[in-house]
mmCIF file of C-alpha atoms in Angstrom:
data_model
loop_
_atom_site.group_PDB
_atom_site.id
_atom_site.type_symbol
_atom_site.label_atom_id
_atom_site.label_comp_id
_atom_site.label_asym_id
_atom_site.label_seq_id
_atom_site.Cartn_x
_atom_site.Cartn_y
_atom_site.Cartn_z
ATOM 1 C CA MET A 5 0.227 0.026 0.088
ATOM 2 C CA SER A 6 1.272 3.418 -0.904
ATOM 3 C CA SER A 7 2.753 5.737 1.825
ATOM 4 C CA THR A 8 0.423 7.831 3.877
ATOM 5 C CA LEU A 9 3.330 10.389 3.780
ATOM 6 C CA LEU A 10 6.100 11.259 1.152
ATOM 7 C CA VAL A 11 9.057 13.429 1.367
ATOM 8 C CA LEU A 12 10.435 14.598 -1.846
ATOM 9 C CA ASN A 13 14.109 15.909 -1.860
ATOM 10 C CA GLU A 14 15.434 17.255 -5.313
ATOM 11 C CA VAL A 15 18.481 18.995 -6.144
ATOM 12 C CA ALA A 16 20.407 19.889 -9.450
ATOM 13 C CA ALA A 17 23.844 18.870 -10.053
ATOM 14 C CA ALA A 18 26.567 21.263 -11.325
ATOM 15 C CA PRO A 19 27.059 20.701 -15.019
ATOM 16 C CA GLY A 20 29.080 17.360 -15.450
ATOM 17 C CA LYS A 21 28.812 16.273 -11.945
ATOM 18 C CA ALA A 22 25.474 14.392 -11.773
ATOM 19 C CA ASP A 23 27.290 11.001 -12.148
ATOM 20 C CA HIS A 24 29.467 11.894 -9.121
ATOM 21 C CA VAL A 25 26.468 13.209 -6.973
ATOM 22 C CA LEU A 26 24.549 10.402 -7.735
ATOM 23 C CA GLU A 27 27.289 7.929 -6.819
ATOM 24 C CA GLN A 28 27.844 9.581 -3.574
ATOM 25 C CA TRP A 29 24.116 9.787 -2.805
ATOM 26 C CA GLN A 30 23.696 6.175 -3.412
ATOM 27 C CA GLN A 31 26.868 5.099 -1.026
ATOM 28 C CA PHE A 32 25.467 7.680 1.424
ATOM 29 C CA ASN A 33 22.021 5.919 1.641
ATOM 30 C CA ARG A 34 23.302 2.297 1.882
ATOM 31 C CA LYS A 35 25.145 3.363 5.193
ATOM 32 C CA GLU A 36 21.592 3.657 6.745
ATOM 33 C CA PRO A 37 18.912 2.103 4.569
ATOM 34 C CA ILE A 38 15.196 3.211 4.834
ATOM 35 C CA ALA A 39 12.547 0.856 3.582
ATOM 36 C CA GLY A 40 10.757 1.876 0.372
ATOM 37 C CA ARG A 41 13.146 5.128 -0.250
ATOM 38 C CA ALA A 42 14.103 5.368 -3.736
ATOM 39 C CA LEU A 43 16.654 7.780 -5.856
ATOM 40 C CA TYR A 44 16.080 8.853 -9.442
ATOM 41 C CA ARG A 45 17.750 10.988 -12.033
ATOM 42 C CA SER A 46 15.474 13.172 -14.201
ATOM 43 C CA LEU A 47 15.202 12.227 -18.132
ATOM 44 C CA ASP A 48 15.459 16.055 -18.905
ATOM 45 C CA ASP A 49 18.203 17.455 -16.900
ATOM 46 C CA ASP A 50 20.753 16.808 -14.147
ATOM 47 C CA ASN A 51 18.364 16.933 -11.473
ATOM 48 C CA LEU A 52 18.547 14.220 -8.818
ATOM 49 C CA LEU A 53 15.274 13.121 -6.744
ATOM 50 C CA GLU A 54 15.071 11.041 -3.623
ATOM 51 C CA ILE A 55 11.540 9.771 -2.594
ATOM 52 C CA THR A 56 11.175 8.610 1.184
ATOM 53 C CA PRO A 57 8.052 7.129 2.708
ATOM 54 C CA VAL A 58 7.561 8.248 6.101
ATOM 55 C CA ALA A 59 4.843 7.060 8.713
ATOM 56 C CA GLU A 60 4.941 9.941 10.981
ATOM 57 C CA VAL A 61 5.556 13.737 10.399
ATOM 58 C CA SER A 62 7.940 13.360 13.604
ATOM 59 C CA GLU A 63 10.328 11.090 11.478
ATOM 60 C CA VAL A 64 11.352 14.235 9.245
ATOM 61 C CA VAL A 65 13.396 15.381 12.255
ATOM 62 C CA ALA A 66 15.666 12.181 11.826
ATOM 63 C CA LEU A 67 15.783 12.708 7.968
ATOM 64 C CA ASN A 68 16.884 16.384 8.685
ATOM 65 C CA ALA A 69 20.046 15.427 10.687
ATOM 66 C CA ARG A 70 20.844 13.017 7.687
ATOM 67 C CA TRP A 71 20.214 15.931 5.250
ATOM 68 C CA HIS A 72 23.091 17.836 6.921
ATOM 69 C CA GLU A 73 25.553 15.094 6.398
ATOM 70 C CA LEU A 74 24.263 14.916 2.632
ATOM 71 C CA TRP A 75 24.981 18.534 2.270
ATOM 72 C CA ASP A 76 28.363 18.342 3.861
ATOM 73 C CA LEU A 77 29.129 15.457 1.115
ATOM 74 C CA VAL A 78 27.818 16.714 -2.050
ATOM 75 C CA SER A 79 27.075 20.437 -1.833
ATOM 76 C CA GLU A 80 30.451 21.558 -3.665
ATOM 77 C CA ASP A 81 28.999 19.593 -6.723
ATOM 78 C CA LEU A 82 25.723 21.201 -6.865
ATOM 79 C CA ALA A 83 23.953 24.017 -8.767
ATOM 80 C CA THR A 84 21.062 24.500 -6.712
ATOM 81 C CA ASP A 85 20.119 23.991 -3.122
ATOM 82 C CA PHE A 86 17.834 21.124 -2.131
ATOM 83 C CA ARG A 87 14.163 21.589 -2.802
ATOM 84 C CA ARG A 88 12.098 19.544 -0.309
ATOM 85 C CA GLN A 89 8.215 18.930 0.342
ATOM 86 C CA LEU A 90 5.971 16.892 2.423
ATOM 87 C CA LEU A 91 3.062 15.333 0.564
ATOM 88 C CA ASP A 92 0.071 13.840 2.171
ATOM 89 C CA PHE A 93 -1.835 10.902 0.797
ATOM 90 C CA VAL A 94 -5.462 11.549 -0.650
ATOM 91 C CA GLU A 95 -6.218 8.613 -2.898
ATOM 92 C CA ALA A 96 -4.965 6.168 -5.289
ATOM 93 C CA PRO A 97 -6.950 5.271 -8.677
ATOM 94 C CA LYS A 98 -4.000 2.689 -9.219
ATOM 95 C CA ASP A 99 -2.160 1.882 -5.660
ATOM 96 C CA VAL A 100 0.725 -0.406 -5.322
ATOM 97 C CA ALA A 101 1.896 -2.960 -2.727
ATOM 98 C CA GLU A 102 5.146 -0.877 -1.962
ATOM 99 C CA PRO A 103 5.339 2.356 -0.068
ATOM 100 C CA VAL A 104 6.535 3.912 -3.449
ATOM 101 C CA PRO A 105 6.141 2.691 -6.786
ATOM 102 C CA ALA A 106 8.961 -0.003 -7.628
ATOM 103 C CA THR A 107 8.527 0.741 -11.271
ATOM 104 C CA PRO A 108 11.782 1.550 -13.078
ATOM 105 C CA TYR A 109 10.097 5.263 -13.989
ATOM 106 C CA VAL A 110 8.264 7.889 -12.008
ATOM 107 C CA GLN A 111 6.426 11.028 -13.100
ATOM 108 C CA LEU A 112 5.690 13.918 -10.901
ATOM 109 C CA ARG A 113 2.381 15.614 -12.177
ATOM 110 C CA HIS A 114 1.773 18.850 -10.189
ATOM 111 C CA ILE A 115 -0.933 21.585 -10.309
ATOM 112 C CA GLU A 116 -1.978 24.283 -7.926
ATOM 113 C CA VAL A 117 -5.967 24.148 -7.655
ATOM 114 C CA LYS A 118 -7.983 27.283 -6.972
ATOM 115 C CA PRO A 119 -9.090 26.789 -3.091
ATOM 116 C CA ARG A 120 -12.856 27.594 -3.855
ATOM 117 C CA GLU A 121 -12.912 24.942 -6.653
ATOM 118 C CA TYR A 122 -11.109 21.950 -4.790
ATOM 119 C CA ALA A 123 -14.203 20.017 -3.940
ATOM 120 C CA ALA A 124 -15.414 20.404 -7.569
ATOM 121 C CA TYR A 125 -12.158 19.329 -8.786
ATOM 122 C CA ARG A 126 -12.011 16.147 -6.753
ATOM 123 C CA GLU A 127 -15.086 15.278 -8.241
ATOM 124 C CA TRP A 128 -14.356 16.125 -11.799
ATOM 125 C CA ARG A 129 -10.910 14.233 -11.834
ATOM 126 C CA GLU A 130 -12.535 11.211 -10.774
ATOM 127 C CA ASN A 131 -14.394 11.109 -13.949
ATOM 128 C CA THR A 132 -11.654 12.509 -16.164
ATOM 129 C CA ILE A 133 -8.157 12.213 -15.211
ATOM 130 C CA PHE A 134 -8.854 9.026 -13.159
ATOM 131 C CA ASN A 135 -10.802 7.265 -15.894
ATOM 132 C CA VAL A 136 -7.883 7.823 -18.288
ATOM 133 C CA VAL A 137 -5.463 6.247 -15.965
ATOM 134 C CA ARG A 138 -7.359 3.365 -14.928
ATOM 135 C CA ARG A 139 -7.790 2.447 -18.447
ATOM 136 C CA ALA A 140 -4.314 2.907 -19.403
ATOM 137 C CA ASP A 141 -2.044 -0.322 -19.388
ATOM 138 C CA GLU A 142 1.009 1.725 -19.712
ATOM 139 C CA VAL A 143 0.327 3.434 -16.135
ATOM 140 C CA LYS A 144 1.229 0.913 -13.374
ATOM 141 C CA ALA A 145 0.671 3.254 -10.496
ATOM 142 C CA PHE A 146 -1.164 6.348 -10.032
ATOM 143 C CA LEU A 147 -0.973 8.065 -6.523
ATOM 144 C CA ALA A 148 -2.945 11.352 -5.747
ATOM 145 C CA TYR A 149 -1.130 13.312 -2.830
ATOM 146 C CA HIS A 150 -1.481 17.047 -1.573
ATOM 147 C CA SER A 151 1.135 19.156 -0.203
ATOM 148 C CA LEU A 152 1.417 19.206 3.472
ATOM 149 C CA LEU A 153 4.616 21.296 3.817
ATOM 150 C CA SER A 154 5.988 22.903 0.621
ATOM 151 C CA THR A 155 7.039 26.148 -1.130
ATOM 152 C CA GLU A 156 5.027 24.867 -4.036
ATOM 153 C CA PRO A 157 1.652 24.062 -2.828
ATOM 154 C CA GLY A 158 -1.054 21.984 -4.543
ATOM 155 C CA VAL A 159 -2.000 18.418 -5.875
ATOM 156 C CA MET A 160 0.890 15.921 -6.628
ATOM 157 C CA PHE A 161 0.297 12.676 -8.856
ATOM 158 C CA VAL A 162 2.977 10.196 -8.515
ATOM 159 C CA SER A 163 2.869 8.006 -11.533
ATOM 160 C CA GLY A 164 4.843 4.814 -11.876
ATOM 161 C CA PHE A 165 5.258 3.038 -15.337
ATOM 162 C CA GLU A 166 8.003 0.419 -16.851
ATOM 163 C CA CYS A 167 7.438 0.917 -20.627
ATOM 164 C CA ALA A 168 9.550 3.267 -22.829
ATOM 165 C CA PRO A 169 8.759 7.060 -21.780
ATOM 166 C CA GLU A 170 7.195 7.668 -25.288
ATOM 167 C CA GLN A 171 4.640 5.064 -25.140
ATOM 168 C CA TYR A 172 3.820 6.230 -21.563
ATOM 169 C CA GLN A 173 3.571 9.874 -22.489
ATOM 170 C CA ALA A 174 1.153 8.954 -25.494
ATOM 171 C CA VAL A 175 -1.576 8.403 -22.758
ATOM 172 C CA PHE A 176 -1.359 12.031 -21.741
ATOM 173 C CA THR A 177 -1.026 13.512 -25.317
ATOM 174 C CA SER A 178 -3.846 11.964 -26.739
ATOM 175 C CA PRO A 179 -6.737 14.403 -28.196
ATOM 176 C CA GLU A 180 -8.848 12.912 -25.018
ATOM 177 C CA TYR A 181 -6.370 14.012 -22.366
ATOM 178 C CA GLN A 182 -5.566 17.145 -24.077
ATOM 179 C CA GLU A 183 -9.301 18.202 -23.712
ATOM 180 C CA ILE A 184 -9.009 17.242 -19.902
ATOM 181 C CA VAL A 185 -6.003 19.594 -19.468
ATOM 182 C CA GLN A 186 -8.076 22.279 -21.176
ATOM 183 C CA GLN A 187 -10.785 21.704 -19.039
ATOM 184 C CA ALA A 188 -8.672 21.913 -15.959
ATOM 185 C CA GLY A 189 -6.842 25.117 -16.990
ATOM 186 C CA ASP A 190 -9.812 26.792 -17.850
ATOM 187 C CA ARG A 191 -11.712 26.197 -14.523
ATOM 188 C CA TYR A 192 -9.503 24.574 -11.581
ATOM 189 C CA ILE A 193 -5.717 25.546 -12.107
ATOM 190 C CA VAL A 194 -4.285 28.595 -10.564
ATOM 191 C CA GLY A 195 -2.587 30.475 -13.510
ATOM 192 C CA GLY A 196 -4.598 28.269 -16.238
ATOM 193 C CA GLU A 197 -2.420 25.412 -17.785
ATOM 194 C CA SER A 198 0.715 27.329 -17.109
ATOM 195 C CA GLY A 199 0.229 26.155 -13.514
ATOM 196 C CA LEU A 200 0.800 22.475 -14.234
ATOM 197 C CA TYR A 201 4.142 20.914 -14.923
ATOM 198 C CA THR A 202 5.378 17.291 -15.439
ATOM 199 C CA ARG A 203 8.694 15.652 -14.614
ATOM 200 C CA VAL A 204 9.975 12.256 -15.456
ATOM 201 C CA TYR A 205 12.646 10.466 -13.461
ATOM 202 C CA LYS A 206 14.403 6.929 -14.118
ATOM 203 C CA ARG A 207 15.048 5.086 -11.024
ATOM 204 C CA ALA A 208 18.966 5.017 -10.269
ATOM 205 C CA ASP A 209 19.488 2.924 -7.120
ATOM 206 C CA VAL A 210 18.456 -0.556 -8.528
#
């Protein structure tokens, strides 16, 4: 079953340093394994992402101590500071047995929903976004979270897939789904369609 809480921890490596940072990060994590934790590399740039499931908010205190150690280890090879957020589980149109999808790829799909439209949005997505996802064999996991602590508030879908990224992306570039995106932008999303972003990552610690 997917984790009730997820911590996303993302950073951009300096040019030419992504492989080195990733190797150091992997070695660092092996010293103190956490069940379900996964490390990824972006398909589009030198961003590295760690997803850590936690059972209680209090567990973030222990993570913070490790983040200081990780900073000391890799900071000289980074282009940005770490960007972290804590996500709270809402529902799963395609749940998984593990705390985090065990698929080779994950996609983060983020939108900030207008607060006054949030209840209507929840009902709308059940019959639109979730309907597409449930029918798509390419989508192996699709988990809906909402930001609990974040400088980037809103809805976050964590989607897992194992096919080629191009095959997976076709699900969300179809005319049917593009109509859904337009509907969301017109009514629900802060800033319209520009308030939505997607990022694809490949798992790096398997």
